[in-house]
Coordinates of C-alpha atoms and ligand atoms in Angstrom, one line a residue:
M5 CA 9.1 8.6 33.4
S6 CA 5.8 10.2 34.0
S7 CA 5.4 14.0 33.9
E8 CA 4.6 13.9 37.6
S9 CA 8.1 12.8 38.5
Y10 CA 9.9 15.8 37.1
S11 CA 9.0 19.4 36.4
L12 CA 8.1 20.4 32.9
G13 CA 8.9 23.9 33.7
A14 CA 6.7 26.9 33.9
F15 CA 6.3 30.3 32.3
P16 CA 8.1 32.7 32.3
T17 CA 11.3 30.8 33.1
T18 CA 10.4 28.3 30.5
R19 CA 9.3 29.5 27.1
L20 CA 8.3 26.8 24.6
R21 CA 8.5 29.2 21.7
R22 CA 12.3 29.4 22.3
L23 CA 12.7 26.0 20.6
R24 CA 10.8 27.2 17.5
Q25 CA 12.8 30.3 16.7
H26 CA 15.4 28.9 14.3
P27 CA 14.8 26.6 11.4
R28 CA 17.9 24.5 12.3
L29 CA 16.6 24.2 15.9
R30 CA 13.2 23.1 14.7
E31 CA 15.0 20.5 12.7
L32 CA 17.3 19.4 15.5
T33 CA 14.3 18.8 17.8
R34 CA 12.2 16.8 15.3
G35 CA 10.9 13.4 16.3
T36 CA 9.7 12.4 12.9
R37 CA 11.9 12.4 9.8
L38 CA 10.7 11.3 6.5
H39 CA 13.1 9.6 4.1
A40 CA 12.5 8.3 0.6
G41 CA 13.7 4.8 1.7
Q42 CA 10.6 4.3 3.8
L43 CA 8.2 4.8 0.9
L44 CA 6.7 2.3 -1.5
Y45 CA 5.5 3.5 -4.8
P46 CA 2.4 1.7 -6.4
L47 CA 2.6 1.0 -10.1
F48 CA -0.1 -0.1 -12.5
V49 CA 1.0 -2.2 -15.5
R50 CA -1.0 -3.3 -18.5
G51 CA -0.4 -4.8 -22.0
G52 CA 0.4 -2.9 -25.2
K53 CA 3.3 -0.6 -26.2
G54 CA 4.0 3.0 -25.5
V55 CA 1.0 3.2 -23.1
R56 CA 1.2 5.9 -20.5
Q57 CA -2.4 6.4 -19.7
E58 CA -3.2 8.9 -16.9
I59 CA -5.9 7.9 -14.4
S60 CA -8.5 10.7 -14.6
S61 CA -9.2 10.6 -10.9
M62 CA -5.6 10.4 -10.0
P63 CA -3.6 13.1 -11.8
G64 CA 0.1 12.1 -12.0
V65 CA -0.7 8.3 -11.8
F66 CA -0.6 6.2 -14.9
Q67 CA -1.3 2.8 -16.3
L68 CA 2.0 1.8 -18.0
S69 CA 2.9 -0.7 -20.6
L70 CA 6.0 -2.8 -20.1
D71 CA 8.3 -0.5 -22.1
E72 CA 7.1 2.5 -20.1
L73 CA 7.5 0.6 -16.9
E74 CA 11.1 0.1 -17.8
K75 CA 11.7 3.9 -17.9
E76 CA 9.6 4.4 -14.8
V77 CA 11.5 2.0 -12.6
R78 CA 14.9 3.4 -13.5
E79 CA 13.6 6.8 -12.4
V80 CA 12.1 5.4 -9.1
A81 CA 15.4 3.6 -8.4
E82 CA 17.4 6.8 -9.0
L83 CA 15.2 8.8 -6.6
G84 CA 16.1 6.4 -3.8
V85 CA 12.5 5.3 -3.2
G86 CA 12.3 2.3 -0.9
G87 CA 10.6 0.1 -3.6
I88 CA 7.6 -0.4 -5.8
L89 CA 4.3 -2.2 -5.2
L90 CA 3.1 -3.8 -8.5
F91 CA -0.5 -4.1 -9.7
G92 CA -1.3 -5.8 -12.9
I93 CA -4.1 -5.2 -15.3
P94 CA -4.4 -8.4 -17.5
D95 CA -5.6 -8.3 -21.1
E96 CA -8.2 -10.9 -20.2
K97 CA -10.2 -11.5 -17.1
D98 CA -11.9 -14.8 -16.1
P99 CA -13.7 -16.3 -13.1
T100 CA -10.6 -17.4 -11.3
G101 CA -8.1 -14.7 -12.4
A102 CA -5.8 -17.2 -14.1
D103 CA -3.5 -14.4 -15.5
S104 CA -2.4 -13.8 -11.9
F105 CA -0.7 -17.1 -11.6
S106 CA 0.5 -17.6 -15.1
D107 CA 4.2 -17.5 -15.9
D108 CA 3.4 -15.1 -18.7
G109 CA 0.9 -13.0 -16.6
I110 CA 1.2 -9.2 -16.6
V111 CA 2.9 -9.1 -13.2
Q112 CA 5.3 -11.9 -14.0
Q113 CA 6.3 -10.0 -17.2
S114 CA 6.6 -6.8 -15.3
L115 CA 8.9 -8.4 -12.7
R116 CA 11.3 -9.6 -15.4
V117 CA 11.4 -6.0 -16.8
V118 CA 11.9 -4.5 -13.4
K119 CA 14.7 -6.9 -12.5
R120 CA 16.5 -6.2 -15.8
A121 CA 16.1 -2.4 -15.8
A122 CA 16.7 -1.8 -12.1
P123 CA 18.1 -4.9 -10.4
Q124 CA 18.6 -3.1 -7.1
L125 CA 15.0 -1.8 -6.9
Y126 CA 12.9 -3.6 -4.3
A127 CA 9.8 -5.1 -5.9
V128 CA 6.7 -6.0 -3.9
T129 CA 3.6 -7.5 -5.6
D130 CA 0.0 -7.1 -4.6
V131 CA -1.4 -10.6 -4.3
C132 CA -5.1 -10.5 -4.9
F133 CA -7.7 -11.4 -7.5
C134 CA -9.9 -8.4 -8.0
E135 CA -7.9 -7.0 -11.0
Y136 CA -7.9 -10.4 -12.7
T137 CA -11.4 -11.8 -12.2
D138 CA -14.3 -10.9 -14.5
H139 CA -16.5 -10.3 -11.5
G140 CA -14.0 -8.0 -9.8
H141 CA -14.0 -9.8 -6.4
C142 CA -10.9 -10.7 -4.5
G143 CA -11.4 -14.5 -4.8
V144 CA -13.4 -17.3 -6.3
I145 CA -17.1 -16.8 -6.3
D146 CA -19.2 -19.6 -4.8
Q147 CA -22.9 -20.0 -5.2
S148 CA -23.2 -23.6 -3.9
T149 CA -24.6 -22.5 -0.6
G150 CA -27.4 -20.5 -2.1
R151 CA -25.7 -17.3 -1.3
T152 CA -23.2 -15.5 -3.5
D153 CA -19.9 -14.9 -1.8
V154 CA -16.2 -15.3 -2.1
N155 CA -15.2 -18.9 -1.2
N156 CA -12.5 -18.3 1.3
D157 CA -10.7 -21.7 1.3
A158 CA -10.9 -22.2 -2.5
T159 CA -9.3 -18.8 -2.8
L160 CA -6.4 -19.7 -0.5
E161 CA -5.1 -22.4 -2.8
L162 CA -5.0 -19.9 -5.7
L163 CA -3.4 -17.2 -3.6
G164 CA -0.6 -19.7 -2.8
K165 CA -0.1 -20.4 -6.5
Q166 CA -0.1 -16.7 -7.3
A167 CA 2.5 -15.8 -4.7
V168 CA 4.8 -18.6 -5.8
S169 CA 4.5 -17.5 -9.4
H170 CA 5.3 -13.9 -8.5
A171 CA 8.3 -14.9 -6.4
R172 CA 9.6 -17.2 -9.1
A173 CA 9.4 -14.3 -11.6
G174 CA 11.4 -12.1 -9.2
A175 CA 9.2 -10.5 -6.6
D176 CA 11.2 -9.6 -3.5
M177 CA 8.2 -9.6 -1.3
V178 CA 4.5 -10.5 -1.7
A179 CA 1.6 -8.5 -0.3
P180 CA -1.7 -10.3 0.0
S181 CA -4.5 -7.8 0.1
G182 CA -7.7 -9.8 -0.2
M183 CA -8.5 -10.2 3.5
M184 CA -9.2 -13.9 3.3
D185 CA -8.9 -15.8 6.5
G186 CA -5.8 -17.9 6.6
M187 CA -4.2 -16.1 3.6
V188 CA -0.9 -15.5 5.2
G189 CA -0.5 -19.1 6.4
A190 CA -1.5 -20.5 3.0
I191 CA 0.9 -18.3 1.2
R192 CA 3.8 -19.0 3.6
K193 CA 3.2 -22.8 3.2
A194 CA 3.1 -22.5 -0.6
L195 CA 6.3 -20.4 -0.7
D196 CA 8.1 -22.7 1.7
G197 CA 7.0 -25.7 -0.2
A198 CA 8.5 -24.1 -3.3
S199 CA 11.8 -23.5 -1.5
L200 CA 11.0 -19.8 -1.4
T201 CA 11.6 -19.5 2.4
H202 CA 13.5 -16.2 1.9
V203 CA 10.5 -14.3 0.4
P204 CA 8.8 -12.2 3.1
I205 CA 5.1 -11.5 3.3
M206 CA 3.6 -8.1 3.9
A207 CA 0.0 -8.7 4.9
Y208 CA -2.8 -6.2 4.4
S209 CA -3.9 -7.2 7.9
A210 CA -6.4 -4.5 8.9
K211 CA -8.0 -3.4 5.6
F212 CA -11.2 -1.5 5.9
A213 CA -14.1 -1.4 3.3
G214 CA -15.2 2.0 2.3
G215 CA -15.1 4.8 -0.2
F216 CA -11.4 5.6 -0.2
Y217 CA -10.5 3.0 -2.8
G218 CA -12.7 4.5 -5.5
P219 CA -10.0 6.1 -7.7
F220 CA -7.8 3.0 -7.4
R221 CA -10.6 0.9 -8.9
E222 CA -10.4 3.1 -12.0
A223 CA -6.6 2.7 -12.0
A224 CA -6.7 -1.1 -11.6
E225 CA -10.0 -1.7 -13.4
S226 CA -11.1 -3.8 -10.4
T227 CA -14.6 -2.5 -9.5
P228 CA -16.7 -5.4 -8.2
Q229 CA -19.4 -6.2 -10.9
F230 CA -22.0 -6.9 -8.2
G231 CA -22.2 -6.3 -4.4
D232 CA -19.3 -4.9 -2.5
R233 CA -16.3 -6.1 -0.4
R234 CA -18.0 -5.9 3.0
S235 CA -18.0 -9.7 3.5
Y236 CA -14.2 -9.7 3.6
Q237 CA -12.9 -6.2 4.3
M238 CA -13.4 -4.8 7.8
D239 CA -16.2 -2.4 8.8
C240 CA -14.9 1.1 9.4
A241 CA -16.9 1.3 12.7
A242 CA -15.7 -2.1 14.0
D243 CA -14.2 -2.3 17.4
P244 CA -10.5 -1.5 17.0
G245 CA -9.9 -4.8 18.8
Q246 CA -10.9 -6.6 15.6
A247 CA -8.1 -4.9 13.8
L248 CA -5.7 -6.1 16.5
R249 CA -7.1 -9.6 16.2
E250 CA -6.7 -9.6 12.4
T251 CA -3.1 -8.4 12.9
A252 CA -2.3 -11.0 15.6
F253 CA -3.7 -13.8 13.3
D254 CA -1.5 -12.7 10.4
I255 CA 1.6 -12.5 12.6
A256 CA 0.9 -16.0 14.0
E257 CA 0.6 -17.2 10.4
G258 CA 4.0 -15.8 9.5
A259 CA 3.5 -12.2 8.3
D260 CA 6.8 -10.4 8.3
V261 CA 5.3 -7.0 7.8
V262 CA 1.7 -6.0 8.7
M263 CA -0.4 -3.2 7.2
V264 CA -3.3 -0.9 8.1
K265 CA -5.3 0.5 5.2
P266 CA -6.5 3.1 4.5
A267 CA -4.2 5.3 6.6
L268 CA -5.7 8.7 7.1
A269 CA -9.1 7.9 8.6
Y270 CA -7.5 5.0 10.6
L271 CA -4.5 6.6 12.3
D272 CA -5.8 5.4 15.6
I273 CA -5.5 1.9 14.3
V274 CA -2.0 2.6 13.0
A275 CA -1.0 3.8 16.5
E276 CA -2.7 1.0 18.3
V277 CA -1.2 -1.7 16.1
S278 CA 2.2 -0.2 16.4
R279 CA 2.0 -0.1 20.2
T280 CA 0.5 -3.6 20.5
F281 CA 3.1 -5.3 18.2
P282 CA 6.4 -3.6 18.8
G283 CA 9.1 -5.1 16.6
V284 CA 6.8 -6.0 13.8
P285 CA 7.3 -3.6 10.9
L286 CA 4.1 -1.8 10.2
A287 CA 3.1 -0.4 6.8
A288 CA 0.2 2.0 6.2
Y289 CA -1.3 2.5 2.8
N290 CA -2.0 6.2 1.9
V291 CA -4.7 5.1 -0.5
S292 CA -6.0 6.5 -3.8
G293 CA -8.9 8.5 -2.4
E294 CA -6.6 10.3 0.1
Y295 CA -4.4 11.3 -2.8
S296 CA -7.2 12.3 -5.1
M297 CA -8.8 14.6 -2.5
V298 CA -5.6 16.6 -2.2
K299 CA -5.0 16.6 -5.9
A300 CA -8.5 17.9 -6.6
A301 CA -8.3 20.7 -4.0
A302 CA -4.8 21.6 -5.1
A303 CA -5.9 21.9 -8.7
R304 CA -8.4 24.5 -7.6
G305 CA -5.8 26.4 -5.7
W306 CA -7.5 25.6 -2.4
I307 CA -4.6 23.9 -0.7
D308 CA -0.8 23.5 -1.2
E309 CA -0.2 20.0 -2.4
R310 CA 3.4 19.7 -1.3
A311 CA 2.7 21.1 2.2
V312 CA -0.4 18.9 2.7
A313 CA 1.1 15.7 1.3
T314 CA 4.2 16.1 3.4
E315 CA 2.0 16.7 6.5
I316 CA -0.2 13.6 5.7
V317 CA 2.7 11.3 5.3
T318 CA 4.5 12.7 8.4
G319 CA 1.3 12.1 10.4
I320 CA 1.2 8.5 9.2
V321 CA 4.8 7.9 10.2
R322 CA 4.3 9.8 13.5
A323 CA 1.3 7.5 14.3
G324 CA 3.7 4.5 14.1
A325 CA 4.1 3.3 10.5
T326 CA 7.6 2.3 9.4
I327 CA 6.6 1.9 5.8
V328 CA 4.3 4.2 3.9
I329 CA 2.8 3.2 0.6
T330 CA 2.0 6.4 -1.3
Y331 CA 1.4 7.8 -4.7
W332 CA 3.5 10.8 -3.6
A333 CA 6.6 8.6 -3.2
K334 CA 8.5 10.1 -6.1
D335 CA 7.4 13.6 -5.3
L336 CA 8.4 13.2 -1.7
A337 CA 11.7 11.8 -2.7
R338 CA 12.3 15.0 -4.8
W339 CA 10.9 17.3 -2.2
L340 CA 13.1 15.8 0.5
K341 CA 16.2 16.2 -1.6
A342 CA 15.4 19.9 -2.4
Ligands
LIG23 C1 -7.1 -5.0 -3.7 C2 -6.5 -3.7 -3.5 C3 -7.2 -2.4 -3.4 C4 -6.2 -1.5 -3.1 C5 -5.0 -2.1 -3.0 N1 -5.2 -3.5 -3.2 C6 -8.6 -2.1 -3.7 C7 -9.8 -2.7 -3.1 O1 -9.7 -3.4 -2.1 O2 -10.8 -2.6 -3.8 C8 -6.6 0.0 -3.0 C9 -5.4 0.9 -3.0 C10 -5.9 2.4 -3.2 O3 -7.0 2.7 -3.1 O4 -4.9 3.2 -3.4 N2 -6.3 -5.7 -4.6

């Protein structure tokens, strides 16, 4: 119904402040409600023992060794957070990122720990190469054409291997983040070929290049050693139609969940994707830089972290995200309980 077909009322008979007088009434009339079950919590795992190393640019976020991961996932599960998103930092990096598809890779070991310590916890894995390659790019580097770039199709094959390896080690869902063309189709085919038809894919469909991933690259030790990611991630000023096209391609290739990333500077894209593809669950990644900015300002007493973080994640959900990946997942779960 459009607002022309009925009266929205007029002052002084209608007073909009009336609905805002009582805290219960404000709650009764809310359209957006956060709950811990809609959040995914990113975790960074590395080798060693007793390692709980804070990321300097991301206070409250740590690189964890497997024994620390075990404690962490018990806590996350108890808080009722929707699940975890696992990132691995291998002991050794090489040109193809072989650790990422090895049975004994850091993510595979992590999954076995998670499934033992918190069997009910939903475990998603980031499927990409930048943390595993010595050059820090999201795929295999090819110089055969005279230009240095990530070879899309050679990367697809390895993405399939990585996804199958993660799923066999216990991943409940895989989340390819490298923005390779055809990545969802290649992974679906590889999973199905390995009788892993039940494992869903959450595709980082519209992932934009830019400055917001800076702190993450410290956390995941994944800074590109040359160049940048602009030949595969989207341009922030691209026509929004390109984000829709990326998303449509991923859905056609079998994506079960699609994603927009980063969230905050791209809420128009979140809203547009949500309206264009109703019925396709949409995730939005509240990325590292969005977290660090708030942390830095809060540390100076300039803003109230709890209020601002709650507002940010509420905004992301209001824009249309059904899942929010956020470093505040544990905090929010606690705040929502209190
Ligand atoms: C790539 C990947 C990145 C993030 C998640 N997966 C970084 C990148 O593209 O360089 C960023 C997440 C964040 O900033 O919090 N594997």
